[in-house]
XYZ file of C-alpha atoms in Angstrom:
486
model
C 12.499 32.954 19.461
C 14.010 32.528 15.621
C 17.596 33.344 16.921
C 17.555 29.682 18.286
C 17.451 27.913 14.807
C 19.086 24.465 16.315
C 15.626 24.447 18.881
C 13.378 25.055 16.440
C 14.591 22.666 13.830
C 14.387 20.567 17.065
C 10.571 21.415 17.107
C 10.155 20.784 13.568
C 11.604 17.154 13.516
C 9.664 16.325 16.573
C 6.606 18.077 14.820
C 5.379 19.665 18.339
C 1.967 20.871 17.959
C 2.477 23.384 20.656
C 4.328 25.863 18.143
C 2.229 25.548 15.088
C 1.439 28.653 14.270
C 4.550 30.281 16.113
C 6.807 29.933 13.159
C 6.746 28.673 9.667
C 10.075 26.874 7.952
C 11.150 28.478 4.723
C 12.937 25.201 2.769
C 15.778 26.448 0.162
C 15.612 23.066 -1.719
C 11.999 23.128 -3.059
C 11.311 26.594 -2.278
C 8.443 25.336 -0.422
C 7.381 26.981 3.435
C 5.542 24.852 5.932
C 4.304 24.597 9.255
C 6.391 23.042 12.393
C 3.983 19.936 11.827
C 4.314 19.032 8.460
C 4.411 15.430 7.871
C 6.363 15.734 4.245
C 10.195 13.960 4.080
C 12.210 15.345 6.755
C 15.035 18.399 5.033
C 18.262 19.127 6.127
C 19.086 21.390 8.721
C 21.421 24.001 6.513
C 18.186 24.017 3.661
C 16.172 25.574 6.625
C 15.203 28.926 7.598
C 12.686 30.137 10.338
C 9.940 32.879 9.886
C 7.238 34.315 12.243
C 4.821 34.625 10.084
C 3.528 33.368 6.641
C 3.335 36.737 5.185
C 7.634 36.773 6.064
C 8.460 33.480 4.472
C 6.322 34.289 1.271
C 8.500 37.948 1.010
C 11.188 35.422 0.968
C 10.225 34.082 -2.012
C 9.071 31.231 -0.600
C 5.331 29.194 -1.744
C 2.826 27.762 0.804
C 3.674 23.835 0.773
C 0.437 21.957 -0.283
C 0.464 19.075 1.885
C 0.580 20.998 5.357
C -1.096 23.983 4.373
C -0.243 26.837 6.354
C -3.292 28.249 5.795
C -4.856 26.036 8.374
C -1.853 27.227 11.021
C -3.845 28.603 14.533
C -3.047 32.569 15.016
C -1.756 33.798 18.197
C -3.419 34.784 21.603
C -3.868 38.356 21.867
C -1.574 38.283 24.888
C 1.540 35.934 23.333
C 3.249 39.220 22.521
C 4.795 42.147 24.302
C 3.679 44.885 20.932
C 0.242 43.934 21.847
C -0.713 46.437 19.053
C 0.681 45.106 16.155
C -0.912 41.637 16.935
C -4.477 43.390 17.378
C -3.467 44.619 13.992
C -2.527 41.666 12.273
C -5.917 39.805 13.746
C -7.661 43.143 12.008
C -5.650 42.653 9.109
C -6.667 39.168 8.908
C -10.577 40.041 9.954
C -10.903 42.848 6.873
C -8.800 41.268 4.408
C -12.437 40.895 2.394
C -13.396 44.598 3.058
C -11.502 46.762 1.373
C -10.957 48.438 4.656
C -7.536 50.831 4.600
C -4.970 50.859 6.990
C -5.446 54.236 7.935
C -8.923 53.434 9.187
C -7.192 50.331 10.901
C -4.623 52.299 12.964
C -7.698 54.629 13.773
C -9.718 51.910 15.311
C -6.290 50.943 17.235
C -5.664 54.696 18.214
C -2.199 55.377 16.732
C -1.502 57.272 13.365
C -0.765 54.885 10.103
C 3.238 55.793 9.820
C 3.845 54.542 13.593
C 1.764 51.179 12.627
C 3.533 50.512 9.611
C 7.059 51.373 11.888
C 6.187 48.439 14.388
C 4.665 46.318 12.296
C 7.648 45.794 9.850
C 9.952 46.082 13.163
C 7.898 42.815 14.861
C 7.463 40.962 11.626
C 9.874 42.040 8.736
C 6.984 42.517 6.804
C 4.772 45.609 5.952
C 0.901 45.776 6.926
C 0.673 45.588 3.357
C 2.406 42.564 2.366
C 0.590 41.076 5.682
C -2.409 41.942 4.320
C -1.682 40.108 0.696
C -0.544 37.078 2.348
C -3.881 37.001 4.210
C -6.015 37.372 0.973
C -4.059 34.907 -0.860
C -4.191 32.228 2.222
C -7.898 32.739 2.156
C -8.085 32.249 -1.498
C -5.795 29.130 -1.532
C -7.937 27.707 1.234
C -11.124 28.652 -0.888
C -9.687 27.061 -3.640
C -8.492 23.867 -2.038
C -11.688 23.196 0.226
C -14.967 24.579 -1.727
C -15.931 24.442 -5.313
C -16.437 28.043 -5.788
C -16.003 29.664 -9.216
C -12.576 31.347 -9.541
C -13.945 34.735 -9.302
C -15.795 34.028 -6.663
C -13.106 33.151 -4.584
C -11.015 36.398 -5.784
C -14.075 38.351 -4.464
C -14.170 36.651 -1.294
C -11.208 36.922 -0.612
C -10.691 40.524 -1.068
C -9.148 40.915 -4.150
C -10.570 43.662 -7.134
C -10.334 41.724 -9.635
C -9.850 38.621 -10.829
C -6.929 39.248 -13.157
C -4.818 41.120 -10.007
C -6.223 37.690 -8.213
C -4.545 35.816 -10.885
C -1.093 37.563 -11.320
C -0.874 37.628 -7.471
C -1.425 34.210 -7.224
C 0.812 33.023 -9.916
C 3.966 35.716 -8.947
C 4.106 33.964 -5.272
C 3.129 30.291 -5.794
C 3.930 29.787 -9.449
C 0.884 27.564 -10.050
C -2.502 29.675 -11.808
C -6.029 29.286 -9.274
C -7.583 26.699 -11.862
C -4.284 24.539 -11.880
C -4.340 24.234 -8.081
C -8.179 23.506 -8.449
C -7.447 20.858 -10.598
C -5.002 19.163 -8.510
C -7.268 19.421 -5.465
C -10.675 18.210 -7.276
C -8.857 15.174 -8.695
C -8.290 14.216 -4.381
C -11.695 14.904 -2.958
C -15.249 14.565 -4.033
C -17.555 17.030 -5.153
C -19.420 19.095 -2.332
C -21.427 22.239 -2.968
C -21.180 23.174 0.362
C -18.612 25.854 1.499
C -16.972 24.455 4.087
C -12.950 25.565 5.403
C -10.708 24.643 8.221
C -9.741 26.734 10.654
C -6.411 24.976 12.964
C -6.297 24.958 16.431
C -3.555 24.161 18.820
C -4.270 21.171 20.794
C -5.351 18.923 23.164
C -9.067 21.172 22.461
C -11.939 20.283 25.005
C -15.024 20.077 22.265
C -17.323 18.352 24.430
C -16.856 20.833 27.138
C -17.288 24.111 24.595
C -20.371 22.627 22.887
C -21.736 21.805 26.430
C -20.988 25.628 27.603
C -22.782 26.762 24.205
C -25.772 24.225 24.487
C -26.473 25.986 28.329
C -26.568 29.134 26.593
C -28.454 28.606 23.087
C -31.313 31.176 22.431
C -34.142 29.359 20.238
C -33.890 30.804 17.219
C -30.985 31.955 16.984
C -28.243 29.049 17.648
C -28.510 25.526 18.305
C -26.274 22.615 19.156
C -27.101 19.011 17.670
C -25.013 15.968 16.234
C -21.608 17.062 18.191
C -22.104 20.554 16.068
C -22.902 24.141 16.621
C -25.321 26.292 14.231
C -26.151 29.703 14.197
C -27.571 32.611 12.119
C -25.800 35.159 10.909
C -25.859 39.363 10.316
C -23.447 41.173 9.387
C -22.687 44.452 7.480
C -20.560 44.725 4.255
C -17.757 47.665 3.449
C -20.215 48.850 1.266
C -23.419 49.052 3.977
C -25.099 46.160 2.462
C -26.753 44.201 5.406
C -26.159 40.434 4.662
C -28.001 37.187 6.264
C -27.021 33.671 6.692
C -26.237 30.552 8.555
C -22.703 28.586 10.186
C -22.399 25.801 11.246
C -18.954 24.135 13.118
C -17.931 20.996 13.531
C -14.595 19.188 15.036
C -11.921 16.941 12.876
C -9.714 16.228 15.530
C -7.456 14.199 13.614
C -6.616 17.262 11.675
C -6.251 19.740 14.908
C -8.967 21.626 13.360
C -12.493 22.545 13.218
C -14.674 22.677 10.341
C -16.923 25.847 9.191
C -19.491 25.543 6.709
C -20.886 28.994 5.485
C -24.119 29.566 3.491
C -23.353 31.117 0.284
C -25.112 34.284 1.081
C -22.509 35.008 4.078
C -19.747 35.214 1.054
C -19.132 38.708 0.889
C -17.932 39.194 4.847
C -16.562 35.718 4.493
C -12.800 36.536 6.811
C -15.211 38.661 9.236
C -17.102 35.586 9.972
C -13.897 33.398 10.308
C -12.698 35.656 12.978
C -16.211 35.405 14.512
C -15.929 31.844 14.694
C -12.393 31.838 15.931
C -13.232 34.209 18.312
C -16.349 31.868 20.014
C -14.295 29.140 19.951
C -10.913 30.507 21.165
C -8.435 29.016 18.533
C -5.745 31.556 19.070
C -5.025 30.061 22.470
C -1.871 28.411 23.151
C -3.081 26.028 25.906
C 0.648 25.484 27.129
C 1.588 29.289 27.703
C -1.760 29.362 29.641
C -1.433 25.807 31.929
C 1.955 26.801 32.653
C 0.923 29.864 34.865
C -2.056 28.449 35.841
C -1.190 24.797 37.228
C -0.297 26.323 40.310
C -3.982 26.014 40.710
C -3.873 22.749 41.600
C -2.030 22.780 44.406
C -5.042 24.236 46.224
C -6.626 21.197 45.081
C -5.669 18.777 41.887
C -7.358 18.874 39.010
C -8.597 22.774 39.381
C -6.654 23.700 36.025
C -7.006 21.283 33.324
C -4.187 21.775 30.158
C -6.154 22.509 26.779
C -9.397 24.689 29.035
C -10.224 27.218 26.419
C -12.172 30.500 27.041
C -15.637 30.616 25.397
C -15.699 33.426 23.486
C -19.240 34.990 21.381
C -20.180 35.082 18.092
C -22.255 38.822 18.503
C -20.990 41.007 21.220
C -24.297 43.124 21.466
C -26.317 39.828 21.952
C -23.870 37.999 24.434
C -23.988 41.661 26.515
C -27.605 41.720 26.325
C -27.698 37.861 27.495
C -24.778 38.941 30.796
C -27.351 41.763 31.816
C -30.478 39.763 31.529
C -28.535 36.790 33.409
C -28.547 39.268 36.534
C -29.384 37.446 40.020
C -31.660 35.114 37.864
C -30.873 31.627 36.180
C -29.129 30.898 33.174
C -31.779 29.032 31.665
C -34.375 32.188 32.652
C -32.327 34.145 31.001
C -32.143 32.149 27.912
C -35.943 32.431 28.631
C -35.956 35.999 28.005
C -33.903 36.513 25.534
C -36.142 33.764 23.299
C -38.854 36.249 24.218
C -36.930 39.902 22.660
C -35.788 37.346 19.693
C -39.384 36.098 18.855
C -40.625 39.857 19.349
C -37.646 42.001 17.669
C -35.372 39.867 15.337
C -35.948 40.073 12.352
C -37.316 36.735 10.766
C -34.649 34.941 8.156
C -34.869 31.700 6.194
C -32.084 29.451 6.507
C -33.643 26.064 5.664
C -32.173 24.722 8.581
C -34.802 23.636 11.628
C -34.421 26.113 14.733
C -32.466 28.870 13.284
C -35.538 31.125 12.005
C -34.265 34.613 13.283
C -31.353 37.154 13.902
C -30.809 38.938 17.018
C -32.382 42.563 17.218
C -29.086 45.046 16.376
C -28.142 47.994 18.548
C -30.026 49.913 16.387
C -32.980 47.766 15.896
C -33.430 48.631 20.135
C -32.542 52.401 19.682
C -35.876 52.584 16.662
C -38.532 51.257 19.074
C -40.804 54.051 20.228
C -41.773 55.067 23.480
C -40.094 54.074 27.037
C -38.073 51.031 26.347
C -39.649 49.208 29.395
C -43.124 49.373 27.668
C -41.534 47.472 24.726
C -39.120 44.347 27.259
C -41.733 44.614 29.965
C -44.723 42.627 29.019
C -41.634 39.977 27.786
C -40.834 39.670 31.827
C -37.581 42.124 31.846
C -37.820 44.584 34.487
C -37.821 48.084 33.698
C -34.308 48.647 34.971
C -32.894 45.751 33.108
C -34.788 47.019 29.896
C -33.064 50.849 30.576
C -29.603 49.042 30.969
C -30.125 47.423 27.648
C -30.774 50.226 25.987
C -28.686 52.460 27.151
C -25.997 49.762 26.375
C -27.260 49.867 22.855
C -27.103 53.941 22.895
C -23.356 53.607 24.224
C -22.584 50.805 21.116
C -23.997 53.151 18.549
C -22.331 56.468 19.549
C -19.128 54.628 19.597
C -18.710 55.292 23.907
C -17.807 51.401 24.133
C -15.741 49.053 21.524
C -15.703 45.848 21.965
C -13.752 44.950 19.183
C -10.301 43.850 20.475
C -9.862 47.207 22.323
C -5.902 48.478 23.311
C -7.233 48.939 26.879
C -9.866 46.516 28.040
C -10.023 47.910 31.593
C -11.011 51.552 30.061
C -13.794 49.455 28.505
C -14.894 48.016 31.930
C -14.716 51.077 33.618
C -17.106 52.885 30.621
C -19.563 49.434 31.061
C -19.720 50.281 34.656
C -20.654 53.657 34.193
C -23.970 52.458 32.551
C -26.825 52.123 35.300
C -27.521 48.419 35.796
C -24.160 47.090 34.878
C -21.501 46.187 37.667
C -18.084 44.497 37.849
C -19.526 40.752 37.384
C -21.223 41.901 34.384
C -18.007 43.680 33.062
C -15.730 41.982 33.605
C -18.160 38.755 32.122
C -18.238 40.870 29.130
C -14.739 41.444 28.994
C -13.835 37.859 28.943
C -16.025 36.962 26.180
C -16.666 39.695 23.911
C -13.493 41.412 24.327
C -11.014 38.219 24.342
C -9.950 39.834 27.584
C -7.813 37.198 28.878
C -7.044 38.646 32.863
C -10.805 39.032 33.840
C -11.810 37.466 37.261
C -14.810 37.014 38.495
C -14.430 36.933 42.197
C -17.951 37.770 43.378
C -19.410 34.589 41.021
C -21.674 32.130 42.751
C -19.656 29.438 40.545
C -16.208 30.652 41.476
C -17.125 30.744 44.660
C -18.409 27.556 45.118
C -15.448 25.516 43.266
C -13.031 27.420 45.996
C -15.147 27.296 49.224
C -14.417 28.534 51.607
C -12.621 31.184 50.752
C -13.708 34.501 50.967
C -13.922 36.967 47.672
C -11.447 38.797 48.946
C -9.200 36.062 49.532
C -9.967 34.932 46.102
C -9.335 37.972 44.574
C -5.559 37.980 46.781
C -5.401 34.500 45.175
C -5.811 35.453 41.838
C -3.053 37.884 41.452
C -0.921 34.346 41.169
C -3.018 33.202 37.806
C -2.616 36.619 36.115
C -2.337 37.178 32.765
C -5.024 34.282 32.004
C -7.332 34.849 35.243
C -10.158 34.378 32.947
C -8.870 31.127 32.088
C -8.945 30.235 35.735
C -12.532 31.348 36.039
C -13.493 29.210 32.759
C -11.375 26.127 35.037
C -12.894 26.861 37.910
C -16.670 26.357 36.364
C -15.804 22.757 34.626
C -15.101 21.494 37.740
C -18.844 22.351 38.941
């Protein structure tokens, strides 16, 4: 894409929102980089030069521009790139920034050896995993520092950094301005708000109504609720460290900005970038919405309006609670199962205070299901799960905790189905479900689905399945289209 420099100025004068985030413009005049929709004065064509990502234009020598902030920029869809890997390593780059985690135990998780992920890395982006990493931390921080009125060292924690004198050198070497003189340039243009509350950019036209509507369908009381055009939820999640961590989120939508708003309780801190990708993750804002319509408008020449541009692909927040949800949705109701899984929350999660009305609880962990004693059906049954549901939740909680299933952006999603379907209770609707919204699986398709079935009467599920091939490699798009048109 960067060899054609006289399109993508092109893009960048006609500041197309459909390649924000594809590239970032390194300026040789003020030394400044931005993204394709930045609104500053126009520069000339000869000051320009074109960079995939951030973490490239910054080795350049070049300093995040203040006005567009390419910290808000979306990412990109997990299937925008032929090196698949090195893009599930740059969104795990991006998720651990915070943790400390190594890139040896990142190149584990994506089953290839350190030295071959550095090798494509650097080929696909000119930039080590390293340097990526930095740029993340110091993106974070800068966004920190812009949006929230944490203390300075709280912001170098969060963001991943040791200390707050590396935070400090780091941040002055690459954008020549110290964390307290950017802080004082922000806090002069925006009013004091102890909340902490970023931006996270999406590419648009983005169908809020329609993802807050899919979420409402599917809130469990307790746990998440949607109210005022905004979605709330509790939060658990593990530090580097071990240290179990509780807390609240709650997103909103500034459409004017291409962006939605997350506001973190303070607590949540310390895993700060994991919950970031958590929330990008439920509500898809790595999608490019024009690579998907383009394959997929052939839709509606079965019948207009089938495939609508901008459908995103609801995503989850837990993976162990939206499996737990697909199995007890089984031949019954989504509202019954909703039912049921109010019932296991009010039994087995674990009570947290959020000061927030409706979100009193967190959802019961793998491990939280493994430590109940006796028959697991003596526990779910008396809740109104049948006993083979209850042994197919647990046994999908045995699988999570031995490590037999990850679904945490895995290298071969259909090796993950298969392993789901190996568990007693759990078929290929309830996989591939899965799949599509815990794994970001983009080419699931639900052909058997009473909804899918209905918006494409009266074809058969074989024919559907024939019919799909045509939609792949965003079939679970095409399910997600297929369901707003009920």
């Amino acid at each position: 894409m960067l060899e054609n420099k006289s399109g993508l100025y092109a893009a960048f004068m006609a500041k197309d929102t459909r390649f924000d985030g594809r590239f970032f413009v390194g300026i040789s005049s003020t030394g400044i980089y931005c993204r394709p929709v930045c609104r500053a004065k126009q520069p000339k064509a000869e000051n320009c030069t074109f960079y995939h990502t951030a973490a490239e234009a910054e080795q350049a020598g070049y300093r995040p521009c203040l006005l567009c902030r390419p910290e808000l920029a979306p990412g990109s869809s997990i299937a925008d790139a032929t090196a698949n890997l090195v893009y599930r390593a740059a969104r795990m780059l991006e998720e651990n920034c915070g943790s400390g985690q190594s890139l040896g135990e990142i190149s584990e998780r994506l089953g290839c050896t350190d030295r071959h992920l550095r090798r494509v890395f650097t080929a696909e982006y000119n930039v080590s995993p390293v340097q990526y990493l930095q740029t993340c931390r110091l993106l974070l921080a800068k966004n920190l520092l812009t949006d929230t009125d944490l203390p300075v060292l709280e912001v170098a924690m969060a963001a991943g950094f040791g200390s707050l004198r590396r935070f400090n050198d780091l941040f002055k070497k690459h954008y020549y301005l110290s964390p307290t003189a950017l802080r004082k340039r922000t806090l002069e243009e925006k009013k004091h708000n102890s909340d902490v509350t970023l931006a996270l950019g999406y590419r648009p036209p983005y169908p809020w109504e329609e993802m807050l509507r899919f979420l409402a369908g599917r809130v469990i009381p307790g746990i998440d609720i949607v109210k005022d055009n905004t979605y709330m939820r509790t939060v658990h999640s593990v530090t580097a460290e071990g240290k179990h961590v509780y807390g609240w989120v709650r997103v909103g939508h500034r459409p004017q900005k291409n962006a939605l708003t997350v506001t973190v309780s303070e607590t949540l801190l310390p895993v700060l970038p994991q919950v970031l990708a958590r929330v990008r993750h439920l509500f898809d804002l790595y999608c490019d919405p024009d690579a998907v319509y383009e394959t997929l408008r052939v839709m509606n020449d079965i019948r207009p309006g089938l495939c609508v541009l901008g459908t995103r692909l609801p995503g989850c927040f837990n993976a162990f609670e939206m499996a737990v949800r697909a199995v007890l949705g089984q031949q019954i109701t989504v509202k019954a199962a909703s039912t049921l899984a109010a019932r296991i929350v009010d039994t087995y999660g674990m009570p947290i205070q959020t000061g927030i009305e409706g979100l009193t609880r967190v959802f019961p962990s793998p491990e939280d299901i493994l430590a109940l004693d006796g028959p697991i059906e003596n526990h779910f049954g008396p809740l109104g799960v049948i006993a083979a549901r209850s042994r197919t939740i647990y046994e999908l909680a045995r699988a999570i905790v031995q490590g037999e299933i990850n679904f945490d952006l895995p290298v071969q999603p259909e090796e993950e189905i298969k392993k789901l379907m190996t568990i007693r209770g759990i078929g290929s609707w309830t996989a591939q479900y899965v799949a599509m919204r815990a794994m970001e699986w983009p080419d699931a398709f639900l052909e058997t689905d009473v909804g899918v079935k209905k918006a494409l009467q009266p074809f058969t599920s074989k024919e559907l399945l024939e019919m799909s091939e045509a939609w792949r490699p965003w079939r679970s798009y095409a399910t997600t289209n297929l369901w707003n048109t009920l």
